[in-house]
XYZ file of C-alpha atoms in Angstrom:
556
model
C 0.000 0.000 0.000
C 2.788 2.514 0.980
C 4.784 1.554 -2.739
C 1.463 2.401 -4.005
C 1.097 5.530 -3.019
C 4.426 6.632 -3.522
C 3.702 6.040 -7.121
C 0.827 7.825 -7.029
C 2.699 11.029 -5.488
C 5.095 10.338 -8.165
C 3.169 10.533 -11.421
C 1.447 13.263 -9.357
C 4.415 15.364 -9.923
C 5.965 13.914 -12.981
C 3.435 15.938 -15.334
C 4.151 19.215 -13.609
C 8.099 18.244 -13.506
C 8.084 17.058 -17.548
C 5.717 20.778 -18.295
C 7.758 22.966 -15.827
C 11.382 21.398 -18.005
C 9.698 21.995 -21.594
C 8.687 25.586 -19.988
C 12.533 26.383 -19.438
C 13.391 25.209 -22.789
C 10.687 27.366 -24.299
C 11.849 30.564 -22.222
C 15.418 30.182 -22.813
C 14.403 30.474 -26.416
C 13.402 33.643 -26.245
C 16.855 34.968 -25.233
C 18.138 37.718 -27.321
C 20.487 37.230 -28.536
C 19.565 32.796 -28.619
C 21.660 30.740 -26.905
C 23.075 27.571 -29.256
C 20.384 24.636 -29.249
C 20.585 21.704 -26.688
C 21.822 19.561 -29.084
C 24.990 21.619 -29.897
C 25.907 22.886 -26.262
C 27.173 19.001 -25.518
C 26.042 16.472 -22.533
C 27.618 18.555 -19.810
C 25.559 21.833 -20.303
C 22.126 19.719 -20.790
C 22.938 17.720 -17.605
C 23.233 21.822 -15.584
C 20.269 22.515 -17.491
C 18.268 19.460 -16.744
C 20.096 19.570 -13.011
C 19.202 23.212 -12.193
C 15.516 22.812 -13.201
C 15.342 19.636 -10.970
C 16.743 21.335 -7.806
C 14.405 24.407 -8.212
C 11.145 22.245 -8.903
C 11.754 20.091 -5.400
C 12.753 23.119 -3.304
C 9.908 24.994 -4.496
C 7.236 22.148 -4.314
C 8.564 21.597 -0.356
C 8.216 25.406 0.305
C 5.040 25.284 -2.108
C 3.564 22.338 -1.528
C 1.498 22.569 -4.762
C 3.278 21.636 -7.823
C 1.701 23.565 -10.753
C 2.321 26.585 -8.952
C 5.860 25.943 -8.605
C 6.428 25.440 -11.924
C 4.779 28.710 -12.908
C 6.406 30.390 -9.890
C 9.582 29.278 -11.318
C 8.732 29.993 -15.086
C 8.061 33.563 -14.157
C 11.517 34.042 -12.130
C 13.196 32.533 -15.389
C 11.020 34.870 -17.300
C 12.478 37.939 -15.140
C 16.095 37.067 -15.813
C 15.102 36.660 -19.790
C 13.789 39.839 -20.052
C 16.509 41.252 -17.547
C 19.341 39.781 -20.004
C 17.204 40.612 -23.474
C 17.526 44.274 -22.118
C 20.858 44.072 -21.058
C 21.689 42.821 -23.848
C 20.237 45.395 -25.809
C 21.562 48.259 -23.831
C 24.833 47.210 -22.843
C 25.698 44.115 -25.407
C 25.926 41.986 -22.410
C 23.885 39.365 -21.381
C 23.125 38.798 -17.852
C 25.624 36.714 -15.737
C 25.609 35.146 -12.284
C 26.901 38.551 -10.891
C 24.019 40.487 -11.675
C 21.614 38.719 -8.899
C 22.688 41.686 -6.444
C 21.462 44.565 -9.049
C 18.034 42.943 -8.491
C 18.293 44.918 -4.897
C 19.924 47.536 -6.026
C 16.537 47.978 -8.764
C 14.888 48.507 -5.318
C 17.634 50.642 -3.634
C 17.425 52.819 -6.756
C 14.514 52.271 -9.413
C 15.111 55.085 -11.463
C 18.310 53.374 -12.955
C 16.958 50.266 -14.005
C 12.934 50.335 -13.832
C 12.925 52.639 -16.913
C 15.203 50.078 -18.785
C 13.206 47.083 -18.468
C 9.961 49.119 -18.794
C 7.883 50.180 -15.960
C 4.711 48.974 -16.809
C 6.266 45.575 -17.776
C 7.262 45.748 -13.853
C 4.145 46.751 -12.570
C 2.066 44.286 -14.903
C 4.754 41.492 -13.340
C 3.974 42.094 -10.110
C 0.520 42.586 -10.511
C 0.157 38.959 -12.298
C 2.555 37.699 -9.978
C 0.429 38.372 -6.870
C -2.920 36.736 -8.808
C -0.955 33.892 -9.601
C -0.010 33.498 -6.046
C -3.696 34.176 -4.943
C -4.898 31.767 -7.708
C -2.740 28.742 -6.928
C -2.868 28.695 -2.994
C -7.228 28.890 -3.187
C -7.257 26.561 -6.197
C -4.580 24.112 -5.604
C -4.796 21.637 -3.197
C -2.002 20.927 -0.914
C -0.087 17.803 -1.294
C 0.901 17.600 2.518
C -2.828 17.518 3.476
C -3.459 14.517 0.715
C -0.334 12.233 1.009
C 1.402 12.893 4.511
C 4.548 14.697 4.808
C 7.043 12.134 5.478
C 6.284 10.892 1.853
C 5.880 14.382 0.316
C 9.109 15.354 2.122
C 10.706 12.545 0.997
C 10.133 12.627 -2.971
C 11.013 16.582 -2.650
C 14.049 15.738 -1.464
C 15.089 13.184 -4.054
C 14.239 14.823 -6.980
C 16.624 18.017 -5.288
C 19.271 15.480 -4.580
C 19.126 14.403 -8.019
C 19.150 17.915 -9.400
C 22.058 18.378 -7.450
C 24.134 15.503 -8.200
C 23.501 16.613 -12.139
C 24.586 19.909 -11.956
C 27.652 18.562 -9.995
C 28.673 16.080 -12.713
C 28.040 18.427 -15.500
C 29.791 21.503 -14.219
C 32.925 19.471 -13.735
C 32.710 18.845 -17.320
C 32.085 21.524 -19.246
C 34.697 23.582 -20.396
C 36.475 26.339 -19.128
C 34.141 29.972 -19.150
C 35.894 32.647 -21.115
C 34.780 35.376 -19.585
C 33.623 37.385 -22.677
C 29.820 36.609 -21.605
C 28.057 36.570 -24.921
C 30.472 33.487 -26.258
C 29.739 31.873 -22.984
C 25.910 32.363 -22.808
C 25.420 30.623 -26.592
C 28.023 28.032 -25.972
C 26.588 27.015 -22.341
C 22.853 28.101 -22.363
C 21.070 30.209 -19.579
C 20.995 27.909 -16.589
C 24.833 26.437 -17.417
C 26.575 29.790 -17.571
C 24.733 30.920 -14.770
C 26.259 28.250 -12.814
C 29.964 28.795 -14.470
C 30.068 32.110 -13.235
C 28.665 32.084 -9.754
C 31.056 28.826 -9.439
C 34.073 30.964 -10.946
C 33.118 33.835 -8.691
C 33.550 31.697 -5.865
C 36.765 30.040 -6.285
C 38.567 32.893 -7.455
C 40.600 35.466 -5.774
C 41.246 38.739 -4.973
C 44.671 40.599 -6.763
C 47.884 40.849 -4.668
C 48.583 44.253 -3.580
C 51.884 43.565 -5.501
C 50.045 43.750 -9.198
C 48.907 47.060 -8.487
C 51.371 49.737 -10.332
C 50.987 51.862 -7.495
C 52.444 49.114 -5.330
C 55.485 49.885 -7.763
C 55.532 53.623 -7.607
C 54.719 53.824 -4.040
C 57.885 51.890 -3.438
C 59.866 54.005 -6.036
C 59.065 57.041 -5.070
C 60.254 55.911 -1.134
C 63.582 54.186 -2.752
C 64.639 57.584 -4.299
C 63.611 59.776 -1.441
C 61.097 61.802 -3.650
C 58.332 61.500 -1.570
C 57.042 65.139 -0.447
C 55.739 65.009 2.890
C 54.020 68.005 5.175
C 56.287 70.931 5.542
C 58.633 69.734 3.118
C 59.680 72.443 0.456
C 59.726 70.463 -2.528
C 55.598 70.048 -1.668
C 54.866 73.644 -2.337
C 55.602 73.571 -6.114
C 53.486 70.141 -6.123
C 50.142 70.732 -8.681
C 46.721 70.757 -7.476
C 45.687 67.581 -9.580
C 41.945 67.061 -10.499
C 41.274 63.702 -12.403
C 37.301 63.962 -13.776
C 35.585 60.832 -14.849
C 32.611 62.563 -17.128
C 29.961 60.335 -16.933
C 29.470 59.158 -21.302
C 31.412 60.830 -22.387
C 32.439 60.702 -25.795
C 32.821 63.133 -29.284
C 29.690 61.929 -30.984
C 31.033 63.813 -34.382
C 32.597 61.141 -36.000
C 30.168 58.999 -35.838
C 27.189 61.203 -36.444
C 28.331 63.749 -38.986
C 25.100 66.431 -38.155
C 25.885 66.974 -34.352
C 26.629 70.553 -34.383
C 30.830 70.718 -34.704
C 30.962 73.326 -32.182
C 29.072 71.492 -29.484
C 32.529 70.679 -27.882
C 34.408 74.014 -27.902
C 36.483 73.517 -24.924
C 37.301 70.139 -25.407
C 38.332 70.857 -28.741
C 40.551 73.978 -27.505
C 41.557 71.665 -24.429
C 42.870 68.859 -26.341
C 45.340 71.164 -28.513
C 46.453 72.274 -25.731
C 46.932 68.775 -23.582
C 50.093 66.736 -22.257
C 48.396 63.811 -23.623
C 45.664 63.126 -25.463
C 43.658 60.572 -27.219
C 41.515 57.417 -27.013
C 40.710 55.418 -24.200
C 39.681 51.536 -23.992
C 37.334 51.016 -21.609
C 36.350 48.109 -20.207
C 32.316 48.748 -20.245
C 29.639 49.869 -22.320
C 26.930 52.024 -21.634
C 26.767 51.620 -17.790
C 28.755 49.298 -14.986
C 31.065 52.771 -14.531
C 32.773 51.127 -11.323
C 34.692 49.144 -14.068
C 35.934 52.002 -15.474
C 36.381 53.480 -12.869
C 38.528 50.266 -10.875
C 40.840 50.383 -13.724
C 41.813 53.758 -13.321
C 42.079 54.051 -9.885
C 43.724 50.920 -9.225
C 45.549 50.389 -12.438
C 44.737 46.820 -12.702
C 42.975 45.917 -16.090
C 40.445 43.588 -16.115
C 42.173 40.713 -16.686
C 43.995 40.895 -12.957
C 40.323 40.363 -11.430
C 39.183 37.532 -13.411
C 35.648 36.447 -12.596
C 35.554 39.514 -10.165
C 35.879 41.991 -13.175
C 32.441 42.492 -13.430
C 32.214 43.989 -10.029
C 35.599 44.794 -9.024
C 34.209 46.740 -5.687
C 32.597 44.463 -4.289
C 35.991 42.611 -3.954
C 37.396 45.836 -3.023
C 35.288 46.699 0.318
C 36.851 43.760 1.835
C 40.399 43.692 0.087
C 41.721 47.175 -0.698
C 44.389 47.396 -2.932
C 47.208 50.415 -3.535
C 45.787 52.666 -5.720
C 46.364 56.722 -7.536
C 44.493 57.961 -4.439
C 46.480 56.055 -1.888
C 49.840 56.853 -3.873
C 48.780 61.134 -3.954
C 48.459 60.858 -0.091
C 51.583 58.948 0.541
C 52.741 61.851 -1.554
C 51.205 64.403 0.996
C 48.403 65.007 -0.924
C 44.933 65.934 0.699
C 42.458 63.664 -1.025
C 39.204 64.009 -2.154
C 36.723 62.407 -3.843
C 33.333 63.660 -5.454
C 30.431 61.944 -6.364
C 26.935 63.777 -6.299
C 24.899 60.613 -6.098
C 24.545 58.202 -2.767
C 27.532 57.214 -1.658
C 26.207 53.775 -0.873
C 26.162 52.573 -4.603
C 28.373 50.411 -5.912
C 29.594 50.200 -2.051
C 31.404 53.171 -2.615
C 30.624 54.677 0.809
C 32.982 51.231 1.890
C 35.533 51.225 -0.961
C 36.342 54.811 -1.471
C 38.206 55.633 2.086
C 39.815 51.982 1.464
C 41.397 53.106 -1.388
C 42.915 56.239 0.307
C 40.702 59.336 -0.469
C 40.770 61.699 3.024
C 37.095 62.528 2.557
C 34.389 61.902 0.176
C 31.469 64.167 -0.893
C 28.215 62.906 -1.938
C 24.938 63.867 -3.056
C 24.134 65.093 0.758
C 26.632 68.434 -0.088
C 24.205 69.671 -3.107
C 20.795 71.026 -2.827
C 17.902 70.195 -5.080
C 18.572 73.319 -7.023
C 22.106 72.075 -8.364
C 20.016 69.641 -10.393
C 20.247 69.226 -14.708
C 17.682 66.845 -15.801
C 17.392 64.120 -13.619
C 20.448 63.953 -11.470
C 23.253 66.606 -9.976
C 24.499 68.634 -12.800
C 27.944 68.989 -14.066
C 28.450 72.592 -13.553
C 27.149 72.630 -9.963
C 29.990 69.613 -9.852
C 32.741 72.262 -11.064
C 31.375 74.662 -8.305
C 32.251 72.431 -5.653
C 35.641 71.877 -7.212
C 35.995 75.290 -7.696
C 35.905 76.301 -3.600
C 37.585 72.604 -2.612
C 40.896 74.426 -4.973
C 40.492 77.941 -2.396
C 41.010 76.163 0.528
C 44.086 76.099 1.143
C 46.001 73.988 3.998
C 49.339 73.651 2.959
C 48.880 70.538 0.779
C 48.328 70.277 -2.749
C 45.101 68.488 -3.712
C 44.618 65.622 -5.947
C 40.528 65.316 -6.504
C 38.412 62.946 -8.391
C 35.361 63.874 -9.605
C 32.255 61.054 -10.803
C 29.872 63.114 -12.824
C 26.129 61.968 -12.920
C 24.416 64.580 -15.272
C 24.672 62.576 -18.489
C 23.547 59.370 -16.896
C 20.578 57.288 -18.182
C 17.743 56.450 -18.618
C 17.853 59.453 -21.254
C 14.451 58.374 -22.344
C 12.855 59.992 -19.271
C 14.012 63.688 -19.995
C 11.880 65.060 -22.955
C 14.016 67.036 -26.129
C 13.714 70.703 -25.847
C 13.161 72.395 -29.366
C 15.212 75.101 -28.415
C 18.435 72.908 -27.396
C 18.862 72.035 -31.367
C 20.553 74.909 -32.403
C 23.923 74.345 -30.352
C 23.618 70.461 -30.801
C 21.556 68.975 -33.897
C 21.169 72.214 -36.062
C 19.854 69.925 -39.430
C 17.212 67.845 -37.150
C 13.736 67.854 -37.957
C 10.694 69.306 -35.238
C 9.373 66.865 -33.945
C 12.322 64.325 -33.533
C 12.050 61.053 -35.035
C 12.630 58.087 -32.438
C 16.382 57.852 -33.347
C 17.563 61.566 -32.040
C 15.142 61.834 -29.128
C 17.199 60.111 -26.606
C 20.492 61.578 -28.659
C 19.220 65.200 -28.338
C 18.775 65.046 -24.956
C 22.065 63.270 -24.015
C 23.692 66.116 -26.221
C 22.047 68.770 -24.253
C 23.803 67.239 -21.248
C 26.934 66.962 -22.866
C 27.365 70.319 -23.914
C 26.966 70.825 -20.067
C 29.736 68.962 -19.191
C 31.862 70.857 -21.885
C 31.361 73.758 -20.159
C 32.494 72.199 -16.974
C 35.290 71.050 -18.477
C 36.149 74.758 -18.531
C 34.963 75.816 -15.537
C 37.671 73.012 -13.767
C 40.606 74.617 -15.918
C 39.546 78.531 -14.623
C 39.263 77.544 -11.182
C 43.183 74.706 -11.238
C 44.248 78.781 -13.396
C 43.093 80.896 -10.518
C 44.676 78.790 -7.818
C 47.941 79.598 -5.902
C 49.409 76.330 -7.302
C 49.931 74.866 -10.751
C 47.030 72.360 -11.682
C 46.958 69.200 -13.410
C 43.553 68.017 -14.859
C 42.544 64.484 -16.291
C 39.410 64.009 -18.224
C 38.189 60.537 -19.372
C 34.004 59.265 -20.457
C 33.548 55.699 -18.255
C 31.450 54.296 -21.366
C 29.371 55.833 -24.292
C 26.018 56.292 -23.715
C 22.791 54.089 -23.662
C 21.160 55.055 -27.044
C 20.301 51.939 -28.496
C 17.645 53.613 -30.889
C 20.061 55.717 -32.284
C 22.955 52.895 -32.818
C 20.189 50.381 -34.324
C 19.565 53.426 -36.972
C 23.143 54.741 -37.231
C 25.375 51.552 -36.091
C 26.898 51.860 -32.797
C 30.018 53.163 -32.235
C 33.962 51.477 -31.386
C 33.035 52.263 -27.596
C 36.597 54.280 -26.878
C 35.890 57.244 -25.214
C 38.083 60.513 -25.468
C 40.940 60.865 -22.205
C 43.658 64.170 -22.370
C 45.605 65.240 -19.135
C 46.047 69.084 -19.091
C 48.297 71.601 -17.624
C 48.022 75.158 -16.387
C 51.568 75.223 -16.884
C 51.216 75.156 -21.159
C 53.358 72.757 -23.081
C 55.426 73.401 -25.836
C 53.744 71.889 -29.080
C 56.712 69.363 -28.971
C 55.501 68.084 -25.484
C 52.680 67.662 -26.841
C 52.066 63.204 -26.630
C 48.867 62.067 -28.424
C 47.798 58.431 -28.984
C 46.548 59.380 -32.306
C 49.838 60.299 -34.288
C 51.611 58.578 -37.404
C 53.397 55.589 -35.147
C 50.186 53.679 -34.501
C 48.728 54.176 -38.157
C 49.143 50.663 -39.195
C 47.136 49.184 -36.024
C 44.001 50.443 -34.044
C 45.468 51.544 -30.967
C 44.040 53.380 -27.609
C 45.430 53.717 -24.143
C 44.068 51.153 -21.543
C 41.984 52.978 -19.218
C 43.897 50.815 -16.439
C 46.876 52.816 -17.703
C 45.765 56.346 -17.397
C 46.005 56.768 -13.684
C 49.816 55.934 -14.000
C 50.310 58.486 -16.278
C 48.503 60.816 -14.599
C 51.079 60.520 -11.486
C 54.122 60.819 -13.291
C 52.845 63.721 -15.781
C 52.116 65.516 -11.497
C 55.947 64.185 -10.411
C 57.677 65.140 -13.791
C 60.806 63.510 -13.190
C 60.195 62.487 -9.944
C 58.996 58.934 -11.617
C 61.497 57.803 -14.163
C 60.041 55.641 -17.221
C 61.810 52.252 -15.732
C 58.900 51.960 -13.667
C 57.100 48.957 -15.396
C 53.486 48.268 -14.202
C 53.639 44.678 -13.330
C 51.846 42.106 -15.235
C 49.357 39.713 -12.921
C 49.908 36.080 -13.002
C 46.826 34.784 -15.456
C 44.139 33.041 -13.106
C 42.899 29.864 -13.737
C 39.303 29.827 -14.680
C 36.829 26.545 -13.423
């Protein structure tokens, strides 16, 4: 009698098991771009696939305890991540990886930078259905603890988990390494088995030695040769205020859109003739995920020193902080400061940004509700705070980095203004077709941040000490309208380093000239920091000092 009705219980979930792994099948489908078919991804990636949708159906049928709703309960999850990936995807030409589970609370934290992406009333018709699906199943749905005991229910949950488990185990030892470029490994593994690849790599990996940092280096050349200015010394009163400004996507959208207006960028334009250095910057994101960027810079560690953790390199960094530009300027008896006019609990950076040796950091708290552009801080109230950080004076030069937040997305909220076309798409038609609605508006926010790019070079002028300024864009903007009509552009972004102290034109060092004709070539944005410090030491860092190269990390 007992065999009996275990049978029983068992067909009793096979049919919700066998719809629930067609369901997955049928979802994963509508991935954008499609992952390979099941029957090229090889026996290891099924066996995740088959695995993961076996461990989710008996956990959720034990918390359920009603089958058919756990297989539309997890349906609609997998649903969430589809859509969450198809507009990744489409926004930042990367699919969604293991990693980007926490930005699911951070969508809470802050709605207005993701909601608008994956479409608000999507969200609120999710929810909506999700709670009447809920409603639904628990009146309608009988419980299978109340029918067949729950020693036996509790017992075939647990087996068909166990087996899940044991499948995902054997096929994740098998498959083959993960690249790390995540649209290869999402249509060579499918949803569910990159998923697992990349939580699994997460896991094992590690954090980079302080040593691979090529601050570590000129922290411990600068001590080796003495030429460390410390408080009081002398030598630290010719030292340049140094402001390093990370313009939030930034780029010179003339190239690649011949009718933006060619004056839109006036003091860029007159800035970069005048520059140290100048020229294109690779990047390591696209459209958002600044903190990349932003890493690479500050810690001068490209992405291939983090490995899995390259995707979120702060998160690592809150618990293991590394040398970095910030860390090296105050060693140097700089006073540090860092400015970001947006919560400082993002990305963590509340955690990470004392750890990597800024003195204080100022966040959307300093800035009233009347500094804003659009929808966030604007860039000119930005320069104003830069402007009086540079006239107080305490005996130490300053090195400050600014994070704009103007030009950040969702553009599509802000509506164009007619009389913004003039100084930005002088040719475009009234009303704007789809493609230049989002592109006017990011250009009206862009010509703002060209005119803080000259409000930072008055203000490093007007101070008592020479002034260094670095300007980079994290990413190019979110405008996929406009790159499905136009074609999207390379990515680069535009980086120069500036004096008040005028170079000679044979100074002058810029990525584009004649020697890199033959080849594509633009400086590694995990290089610009270094070259930032020695530009503000001059010949206090000799060009021996080699950035070291991290060991390669092996990948599960």
């Amino acid at each position: 009698m007992t065999t009996s009705l275990s049978i029983q219980l068992l067909f009793q979930l096979l049919w919700p098991l066998l719809t629930g792994l067609l369901g997955t099948i049928v979802f994963e489908a509508l991935l954008s771009p499609r992952p390979q078919p099941l029957w090229r991804r090889g026996l290891a990636a099924n066996s995740v696939h088959l695995g993961s949708w076996l461990l989710l159906f008996g956990v959720f049928v034990l918390v359920l305890q009603r089958p058919w709703f756990a297989v539309i309960f997890i349906l609609s999850l997998q649903l969430v991540v589809v859509q969450s990936s198809n507009t990744k995807s489409r926004t930042l030409n990367e699919p969604f990886i293991c990693h980007d589970f926490e930005y699911f609370w951070d969508a809470i934290l802050h709605p207005r930078l993701y909601v608008p992406f994956f479409g608000t009333g999507l969200a609120i018709a999710a929810i909506g259905a999700g709670a009447a699906a809920i409603g639904a199943f628990v009146y309608w749905e009988p419980s299978l603890v109340s029918r067949w005991g729950g020693q036996r229910f509790i017992t075939h949950c647990l087996l068909i988990s166990v087996s899940g488990v044991l499948l995902v185990t054997l096929g994740w030892r098998a498959l083959a390494p993960i690249t790390l470029n995540p649209v290869d490994d999402m249509n060579r593994l499918g949803l569910f088995a990159s998923l697992w690849a990349y939580g699994v790599a997460l896991m094992r990996s590690s954090a980079p030695a302080p040593e691979q940092s090529p601050f570590y280096q000129l922290a411990h050349h600068l001590k080796e040769d003495h030429r460390t200015p410390l408080h009081g010394d002398a030598s630290s009163e010719a030292r340049s205020n140094v402001v390093l400004v990370q313009s939030e996507s930034f780029f010179d959208p003339r190239p690649w859109y011949a009718d933006v207006s060619g004056s839109l960028l006036t003091h860029f334009d007159a800035t970069r003739k005048q520059a140290l250095e100048h020229g294109e910057l690779s990047v390591p994101a696209w459209g958002a995920n600044t903190v990349r960027t932003e890493c690479a810079v500050l810690t001068g560690l490209s992405p291939s020193a983090w490995g899995p953790r390259q995707f979120n390199p702060y998160r690592t960094l809150s618990r293991h902080p590394l040398p970095s530009l910030a860390s090296t300027f105050q060693a140097a008896g700089y006073r540090t400061v860092c400015i970001h006019p947006y919560p400082a609990s993002f990305y963590m950076r509340h955690k990470v940004i004392p750890l990597l040796g800024f003195d204080q950091f100022i966040d959307i708290s300093s800035f009233e509700s009347s500094d804003k552009q659009g929808q966030y801080i604007g860039d000119l109230a930005v320069a104003r705070k830069v402007g009086r950080l540079l006239e107080d004076s305490d005996n130490r030069p300053f090195f400050v980095f600014v994070i704009t937040m103007e030009n950040h997305g969702p553009l599509h909220l802000e509506a164009p203004q007619q009389e913004s076309l003039a100084a930005t798409l002088p040719t475009a038609p009234w009303p704007l077709p789809t493609h230049l609605r989002d592109l006017s508006v990011y250009l009206r926010h862009l010509g703002e941040a060209d005119k803080m790019l000259a409000n930072v070079k008055t203000a490093l002028n007007e101070a008592k000490r020479p002034g260094l300024l670095g300007w980079y864009g994290d990413h190019v903007p979110i405008l996929p309208a406009a790159y499905e009509y136009f074609s999207p552009p390379k990515g680069h972004t535009p980086y120069m380093i500036w004096s008040t102290e005028l170079p000679s034109q044979s100074q002058v060092r810029s990525c584009d000239t004649a020697q890199h004709q033959h080849e594509p070539y633009a400086l590694e944005a995990s290089e610009l920091g270094v070259q930032l410090f020695k530009q503000a030491f001059g010949r206090g860092i000799s060009s021996d000092v080699i950035k070291a190269e991290p060991e390669p990390q092996e990948q599960e």
